[in-house]
Coordinates of C-alpha atoms in Angstrom, one line a residue:
M1 CA 85.6 -60.7 -33.2
Q2 CA 87.6 -57.7 -34.5
N3 CA 91.3 -57.8 -34.4
K4 CA 93.4 -55.6 -32.1
H5 CA 94.3 -53.2 -35.0
N6 CA 90.7 -52.5 -35.8
L7 CA 89.7 -52.0 -32.2
K8 CA 92.6 -49.5 -31.7
Q9 CA 91.5 -47.6 -34.8
R10 CA 88.0 -47.4 -33.6
F11 CA 89.0 -46.1 -30.1
E12 CA 91.0 -43.4 -31.8
E13 CA 88.0 -42.3 -33.8
L14 CA 85.8 -42.2 -30.7
R15 CA 88.3 -40.1 -28.8
G16 CA 87.9 -37.4 -31.5
I17 CA 84.2 -37.2 -31.2
Q18 CA 82.9 -34.2 -29.1
A19 CA 80.2 -35.4 -26.8
A20 CA 77.0 -33.3 -26.6
Q21 CA 77.0 -31.0 -23.5
H22 CA 74.0 -31.4 -21.2
H23 CA 73.2 -29.2 -18.2
Q24 CA 72.8 -31.1 -15.0
T25 CA 69.3 -30.6 -13.8
S26 CA 69.3 -32.8 -10.7
F27 CA 71.6 -34.8 -8.5
I28 CA 71.3 -37.7 -6.1
K29 CA 71.7 -37.3 -2.4
F30 CA 71.8 -39.8 0.4
Y31 CA 69.7 -38.9 3.5
P32 CA 70.8 -40.9 6.5
T33 CA 68.3 -42.1 9.1
P34 CA 68.8 -40.0 12.3
V35 CA 68.3 -42.9 14.7
M36 CA 70.1 -46.2 15.1
G37 CA 68.5 -49.2 13.4
F38 CA 68.7 -51.4 10.4
D39 CA 67.4 -48.7 8.1
L40 CA 70.4 -46.8 6.8
G41 CA 68.6 -44.0 5.0
D42 CA 67.1 -43.0 1.7
I43 CA 68.3 -41.8 -1.6
G44 CA 66.5 -38.8 -3.2
T45 CA 67.0 -36.3 -5.9
E46 CA 67.4 -32.5 -5.6
D47 CA 66.7 -30.2 -8.5
I48 CA 69.3 -27.7 -9.7
A49 CA 68.3 -24.1 -10.5
D50 CA 68.2 -23.3 -14.2
A51 CA 69.1 -19.8 -15.1
S52 CA 66.9 -19.9 -18.2
W53 CA 63.8 -20.6 -16.1
S54 CA 64.7 -18.4 -13.1
T55 CA 63.1 -14.9 -12.8
L56 CA 63.4 -11.6 -11.0
E57 CA 60.6 -9.6 -9.4
G58 CA 60.7 -6.0 -8.2
L59 CA 62.8 -4.4 -10.9
D60 CA 59.8 -2.2 -12.0
Q61 CA 59.8 -0.2 -8.7
T62 CA 61.3 3.2 -8.2
F63 CA 64.8 3.1 -6.8
K64 CA 66.3 6.3 -5.2
A65 CA 69.9 7.4 -4.6
G66 CA 71.1 6.7 -1.1
L67 CA 68.3 4.3 -0.2
E68 CA 68.6 0.5 -0.1
A69 CA 67.1 -1.1 -3.3
K70 CA 66.0 -4.7 -3.3
F71 CA 64.4 -7.3 -5.6
I72 CA 63.6 -11.0 -5.4
L73 CA 65.2 -13.8 -7.3
F74 CA 63.2 -16.9 -8.0
P75 CA 65.7 -19.8 -8.6
N76 CA 63.4 -22.1 -10.7
T77 CA 64.0 -25.5 -12.2
P78 CA 62.8 -26.4 -15.7
D79 CA 59.6 -27.8 -14.1
G80 CA 58.8 -24.3 -12.8
E81 CA 59.5 -25.2 -9.2
I82 CA 61.7 -23.4 -6.7
S83 CA 65.1 -25.2 -6.7
N84 CA 66.2 -27.0 -3.5
Q85 CA 69.8 -27.1 -4.6
P86 CA 72.0 -27.0 -1.5
N87 CA 74.3 -24.0 -1.0
L88 CA 72.8 -22.3 -4.0
I89 CA 73.6 -18.9 -2.6
L90 CA 77.3 -19.7 -3.4
Q91 CA 76.3 -20.1 -7.1
I92 CA 74.5 -16.8 -7.4
E93 CA 76.4 -13.8 -8.9
V94 CA 75.1 -10.3 -9.1
L95 CA 77.0 -7.7 -11.3
I96 CA 75.8 -4.1 -11.2
Q97 CA 77.2 -1.4 -13.4
P98 CA 78.5 1.2 -13.0
D99 CA 80.1 -0.7 -10.0
K100 CA 81.8 2.5 -8.7
D101 CA 78.3 3.9 -7.9
V102 CA 76.9 1.0 -5.9
I103 CA 77.7 -0.2 -2.3
Q104 CA 76.6 -3.0 0.0
V105 CA 75.6 -5.5 -2.7
S106 CA 74.3 -8.6 -1.0
V107 CA 72.3 -11.8 -1.6
C108 CA 70.2 -13.2 1.3
N109 CA 68.2 -16.5 1.4
T110 CA 64.6 -16.4 2.5
E111 CA 62.5 -19.0 4.2
S112 CA 60.6 -19.7 1.0
G113 CA 63.7 -20.6 -1.0
R114 CA 63.8 -17.4 -2.9
F115 CA 66.6 -14.9 -2.6
E116 CA 66.6 -11.2 -1.7
V117 CA 69.2 -9.1 -3.6
K118 CA 70.1 -5.8 -2.0
F119 CA 72.3 -2.8 -3.0
I120 CA 72.5 0.9 -2.5
P121 CA 72.9 3.1 -5.5
K122 CA 74.9 6.2 -4.7
V123 CA 73.7 8.6 -7.4
P124 CA 70.8 9.0 -9.8
G125 CA 71.1 7.4 -13.2
T126 CA 70.7 4.2 -15.2
Y127 CA 72.1 1.0 -13.7
S128 CA 72.6 -2.4 -15.5
I129 CA 72.0 -5.5 -13.4
E130 CA 73.2 -9.0 -14.5
V131 CA 72.4 -12.1 -12.5
K132 CA 74.0 -15.5 -12.9
I133 CA 73.1 -18.9 -11.4
N134 CA 75.5 -21.8 -11.7
G135 CA 77.6 -19.8 -14.1
D136 CA 74.7 -19.1 -16.5
T137 CA 73.0 -15.7 -17.1
L138 CA 69.3 -15.3 -16.5
A139 CA 67.1 -14.8 -19.6
N140 CA 66.9 -11.2 -20.8
S141 CA 69.8 -10.3 -18.5
P142 CA 71.3 -7.8 -18.0
F143 CA 68.3 -5.7 -16.8
T144 CA 68.2 -1.9 -16.7
V145 CA 66.8 0.1 -13.8
A146 CA 66.4 3.8 -13.3
V147 CA 67.5 5.4 -10.0
K148 CA 66.0 8.8 -9.2
E149 CA 67.0 11.6 -6.8
R150 CA 66.1 11.0 -3.2
E151 CA 63.3 13.0 -1.7
L152 CA 63.9 13.5 2.0
I153 CA 60.5 13.6 3.5
V154 CA 59.5 15.3 6.8
V155 CA 57.5 12.6 8.7
G156 CA 56.9 14.6 11.8
E157 CA 58.4 16.5 14.7
L158 CA 60.0 15.3 17.8
D159 CA 57.4 15.9 20.5
L160 CA 59.5 17.8 23.1
N161 CA 58.0 16.9 26.5
L162 CA 59.8 19.6 28.5
L163 CA 60.0 20.1 32.2
K164 CA 57.1 22.2 33.6
G165 CA 57.4 25.9 32.7
E166 CA 60.3 25.2 30.3
G167 CA 60.4 26.1 26.6
V168 CA 63.1 26.0 23.9
N169 CA 64.3 29.2 22.5
D170 CA 67.1 28.9 19.9
L171 CA 68.2 25.3 19.1
F172 CA 71.5 24.5 17.4
G173 CA 73.6 21.4 17.9
I174 CA 72.2 17.8 18.2
A175 CA 73.7 14.4 18.9
V176 CA 72.5 10.9 19.8
N177 CA 74.3 8.2 21.9
T178 CA 74.1 4.5 21.5
I179 CA 71.1 4.0 23.7
G180 CA 69.1 6.7 21.9
N181 CA 69.3 9.6 24.2
I182 CA 69.4 13.0 22.4
A183 CA 71.5 16.0 23.4
V184 CA 70.4 19.4 22.1
T185 CA 72.0 22.8 22.7
D186 CA 69.7 25.8 23.2
C187 CA 71.7 29.0 22.6
G188 CA 68.7 31.2 23.7
T189 CA 68.5 29.7 27.2
N190 CA 72.3 28.9 27.5
S191 CA 71.5 25.3 28.3
V192 CA 71.6 21.8 27.0
Y193 CA 68.6 19.4 27.0
I194 CA 68.8 15.6 27.2
F195 CA 65.8 13.8 25.7
D196 CA 64.9 10.2 25.4
K197 CA 64.3 8.8 21.9
N198 CA 60.6 9.9 22.1
G199 CA 61.3 13.5 23.2
K200 CA 60.8 13.2 26.9
C201 CA 63.1 15.6 28.7
L202 CA 65.4 13.7 31.0
R203 CA 67.5 16.6 32.2
K204 CA 68.2 20.2 31.6
I205 CA 71.9 21.2 32.0
G206 CA 73.0 24.7 32.6
V207 CA 72.8 27.1 35.5
K208 CA 73.2 30.8 35.3
G209 CA 76.6 31.6 33.9
Q210 CA 77.6 28.0 33.3
F211 CA 77.4 28.2 29.5
R212 CA 77.6 31.2 27.1
N213 CA 75.9 30.5 23.8
P214 CA 76.3 26.8 23.5
F215 CA 76.3 25.7 19.8
G216 CA 77.9 22.4 19.0
V217 CA 77.5 19.1 20.9
T218 CA 78.8 15.6 20.5
Y219 CA 78.8 12.5 22.7
L220 CA 82.1 11.5 24.1
N221 CA 80.5 8.3 25.5
D222 CA 77.0 7.4 26.5
D223 CA 77.3 9.3 29.8
E224 CA 79.4 12.4 28.7
I225 CA 79.1 15.1 26.1
L226 CA 81.3 17.8 24.7
I227 CA 79.8 21.3 24.2
T228 CA 81.2 24.3 22.5
G229 CA 80.6 27.6 24.2
T230 CA 80.9 30.3 21.6
G231 CA 80.6 33.1 24.1
N232 CA 83.5 32.2 26.3
G233 CA 85.7 30.2 23.9
R234 CA 85.5 26.9 25.8
I235 CA 84.8 23.2 25.2
K236 CA 83.1 21.7 28.2
Q237 CA 82.9 18.0 29.0
I238 CA 79.8 17.3 31.0
N239 CA 78.4 14.2 32.7
I240 CA 74.7 14.0 31.6
Q241 CA 73.7 11.9 34.6
T242 CA 74.7 14.5 37.1
G243 CA 74.9 17.6 35.0
T244 CA 78.4 18.4 36.4
V245 CA 81.3 19.8 34.3
V246 CA 84.1 17.1 34.2
N247 CA 86.6 19.1 32.3
T248 CA 87.1 22.4 30.4
L249 CA 89.3 22.8 27.3
G250 CA 90.6 26.0 25.8
R251 CA 90.8 29.7 26.3
A252 CA 89.7 32.6 24.2
V253 CA 92.9 33.4 22.3
G254 CA 96.1 31.8 21.0
K255 CA 97.1 28.3 19.8
G256 CA 95.3 25.5 21.5
E257 CA 92.5 28.0 22.3
F258 CA 89.3 28.9 20.6
H259 CA 87.6 31.9 19.2
F260 CA 83.9 31.3 18.7
P261 CA 84.1 27.4 18.5
S262 CA 80.9 26.6 16.6
D263 CA 81.0 22.8 16.5
V264 CA 82.9 19.7 17.9
C265 CA 83.1 16.1 16.8
L266 CA 85.3 13.0 17.3
D267 CA 87.2 11.3 14.6
E268 CA 87.9 7.6 14.2
E269 CA 90.9 7.8 16.6
R270 CA 88.7 9.5 19.3
R271 CA 90.5 12.8 18.8
I272 CA 88.6 16.0 19.4
V273 CA 87.9 18.0 16.3
V274 CA 86.9 21.6 16.9
T275 CA 85.4 24.0 14.2
E276 CA 86.2 27.7 14.8
F277 CA 83.9 30.2 13.1
W278 CA 85.7 33.5 13.5
K279 CA 89.2 32.0 13.1
S280 CA 87.9 29.9 10.1
R281 CA 90.0 26.9 11.0
I282 CA 89.9 23.3 12.4
Q283 CA 91.8 22.2 15.5
V284 CA 92.5 18.5 16.0
M285 CA 93.2 17.8 19.7
S286 CA 94.1 14.8 21.8
P287 CA 91.5 13.4 24.2
E288 CA 93.4 15.3 26.9
G289 CA 92.9 18.6 25.0
E290 CA 96.5 19.0 23.6
T291 CA 96.5 20.5 20.1
I292 CA 97.8 18.1 17.5
S293 CA 97.2 20.1 14.3
I294 CA 95.5 23.2 13.0
F295 CA 94.4 23.6 9.3
G296 CA 92.0 25.4 7.0
N297 CA 93.2 29.0 7.9
I298 CA 95.9 29.4 5.3
G299 CA 96.4 28.8 1.5
P300 CA 94.3 29.5 -1.5
E301 CA 91.5 27.2 -0.3
K302 CA 91.4 28.6 3.3
L303 CA 88.0 28.5 5.1
N304 CA 85.8 31.5 5.5
N305 CA 83.5 31.3 8.6
S306 CA 83.6 27.5 8.9
K307 CA 80.6 26.2 10.9
S308 CA 80.7 22.4 11.2
C309 CA 83.0 19.5 10.5
F310 CA 82.3 15.8 10.1
S311 CA 85.1 13.2 10.2
Y312 CA 84.7 10.1 8.1
K313 CA 87.4 7.5 7.5
D314 CA 90.3 9.3 5.9
K315 CA 88.6 12.7 5.4
F316 CA 87.3 15.8 7.1
F317 CA 84.2 17.4 5.5
I318 CA 83.7 21.0 6.5
S319 CA 80.8 23.4 5.8
D320 CA 82.4 26.6 4.6
S321 CA 79.6 29.1 5.1
G322 CA 81.4 32.2 3.9
N323 CA 82.3 30.5 0.6
H324 CA 78.9 28.7 0.4
C325 CA 80.5 25.3 -0.3
I326 CA 81.6 22.0 1.3
K327 CA 85.4 21.4 1.5
A328 CA 87.2 18.1 2.0
F329 CA 90.6 17.7 3.7
D330 CA 92.6 14.6 4.4
K331 CA 93.6 13.7 8.0
S332 CA 96.8 15.7 7.7
G333 CA 94.9 18.9 6.9
T334 CA 95.7 18.9 3.2
F335 CA 92.9 20.3 1.0
L336 CA 91.4 17.7 -1.4
Y337 CA 88.4 19.2 -3.2
R338 CA 85.3 21.4 -2.8
F339 CA 81.8 21.4 -4.2
G340 CA 78.9 23.8 -4.3
K341 CA 78.6 27.6 -4.8
R342 CA 76.1 30.2 -3.7
G343 CA 72.6 29.8 -5.0
N344 CA 69.3 28.0 -4.5
Q345 CA 69.5 25.4 -7.2
D346 CA 70.3 21.7 -6.7
G347 CA 73.8 21.4 -5.4
Q348 CA 74.1 25.1 -4.4
F349 CA 74.2 26.5 -0.9
D350 CA 73.3 29.6 1.1
S351 CA 75.3 29.4 4.3
P352 CA 75.6 25.6 4.8
Y353 CA 75.7 24.4 8.4
G354 CA 75.4 21.0 10.0
L355 CA 76.8 17.8 8.3
L356 CA 76.0 14.1 8.6
I357 CA 77.3 11.0 6.8
N358 CA 74.8 8.3 7.2
R359 CA 74.9 4.5 7.0
S360 CA 74.4 4.6 3.3
H361 CA 77.6 6.7 2.8
C362 CA 75.6 9.8 1.9
L363 CA 76.6 13.3 3.0
L364 CA 73.6 15.3 4.3
V365 CA 74.0 19.1 4.5
C366 CA 71.8 21.6 6.4
D367 CA 71.5 24.3 3.7
Q368 CA 70.6 26.9 6.3
L369 CA 69.3 29.9 4.4
N370 CA 67.8 27.9 1.6
H371 CA 65.7 26.2 4.4
R372 CA 66.4 22.6 3.3
V373 CA 68.7 19.6 3.7
Q374 CA 70.6 18.4 0.6
Q375 CA 72.1 15.0 0.0
F376 CA 75.4 14.3 -1.9
S377 CA 77.7 11.4 -2.7
L378 CA 81.0 11.7 -0.9
D379 CA 82.7 13.0 -4.1
G380 CA 80.2 15.9 -4.2
R381 CA 77.5 14.8 -6.6
F382 CA 74.0 16.0 -5.8
T383 CA 71.7 13.1 -5.1
G384 CA 68.6 14.5 -3.4
K385 CA 67.0 17.0 -1.0
S386 CA 64.2 17.6 1.4
I387 CA 60.9 18.7 -0.1
T388 CA 59.4 20.5 2.9
H389 CA 60.4 24.0 4.0
L390 CA 62.7 23.7 7.1
P391 CA 63.1 27.1 8.8
S392 CA 66.9 27.7 9.1
P393 CA 68.1 24.1 9.7
R394 CA 71.3 23.9 11.8
G395 CA 72.1 20.6 13.4
I396 CA 71.6 17.1 12.0
T397 CA 72.1 13.6 13.3
A398 CA 70.7 10.1 12.8
T399 CA 69.2 7.6 15.2
S400 CA 69.7 3.8 15.2
D401 CA 66.2 3.3 13.9
G402 CA 66.9 5.3 10.7
R403 CA 65.3 8.6 11.7
I404 CA 67.2 11.8 10.6
L405 CA 66.8 14.6 13.3
V406 CA 67.2 18.2 12.2
T407 CA 67.2 21.2 14.5
T408 CA 65.6 24.5 13.6
P409 CA 65.4 27.4 16.1
K410 CA 62.1 26.2 17.7
K411 CA 61.6 22.6 16.6
I412 CA 63.3 19.3 15.8
F413 CA 62.1 17.8 12.6
I414 CA 62.1 14.1 11.7
L415 CA 63.1 13.2 8.2
K416 CA 63.2 9.8 6.3

């Protein structure tokens, strides 16, 4: 027996000894029996994922700006088996640098116990990817991947199944509603076509004198469209089920009226945004057609033959064809920045026209006289382009299945 003094001294010595750290590799879990009876259940072990044994697959593929990138995480145990650690998804961290150039980073569990990591790189360049499991970094992490410019590929044409004896003449605007119906303006025939998602013509709208040079079009709702008539300075609201004009906005001159309205869209507040070509300005109107604001026609950065406008969150993006650039304004009409100049190199324009911001937060621009579509980040960095000649692209829109539809005078091309 040791006396109390010796025991106390020994305990003090033990308190100062640092115990060796060991990573937990498994834990015990109780599995209750699902039915009533004398058998309460079983006790089993579940293996924890070990970062030093876990691996990634798919980092050797080619990633492209504006397209979803994904790779597979194998959360292995020291035995080389897939971990069955519960709620493991909460213990996985993915850090991608530069973080300002990535969006929509996500981790999804698969049925096989592996995890799919997804993200969208906004611009070309080199990205660093670090993955952690249970607070520990994977071996050889961070990894480096290269992101290249996107090549927008023409995968076909929309097979326009027109009414008997009909033919398109000079296509301009295009829009898609939530059920996939496609509205297209035809300036040559002074009409508007409504197609289903496969190109079958559901209705032709426009009798003699009803429209004069329709250019822009947007869906007000699934059953109604707004059309700009450049020849008579009007915006017409039309029911596509009956083909009747529900409302007419504007006159040819003055405030709240239009002079060659080339395009129309809705902003997030459902306000009507009209692009005027000859007046080189943007009009923002209430749903009832009352003018709220006019901008772009004064100041050092005033527009010159504006052709199209796209509203996105807190900004308006406008194709300034006379200055061969894209200009961004805030919702109050204050100029923010511009990008592009005249030319045929990457990031340059020759009379830019239709605009689209897709689900990947990329700005697509119909570069009309360069016969291509270019892709940019929202701050104006060039990130890709179409690689097939597109004769004078004008209108552009996206469908729910990921197709990009582009109008040219005689055809509608499908890009991906």
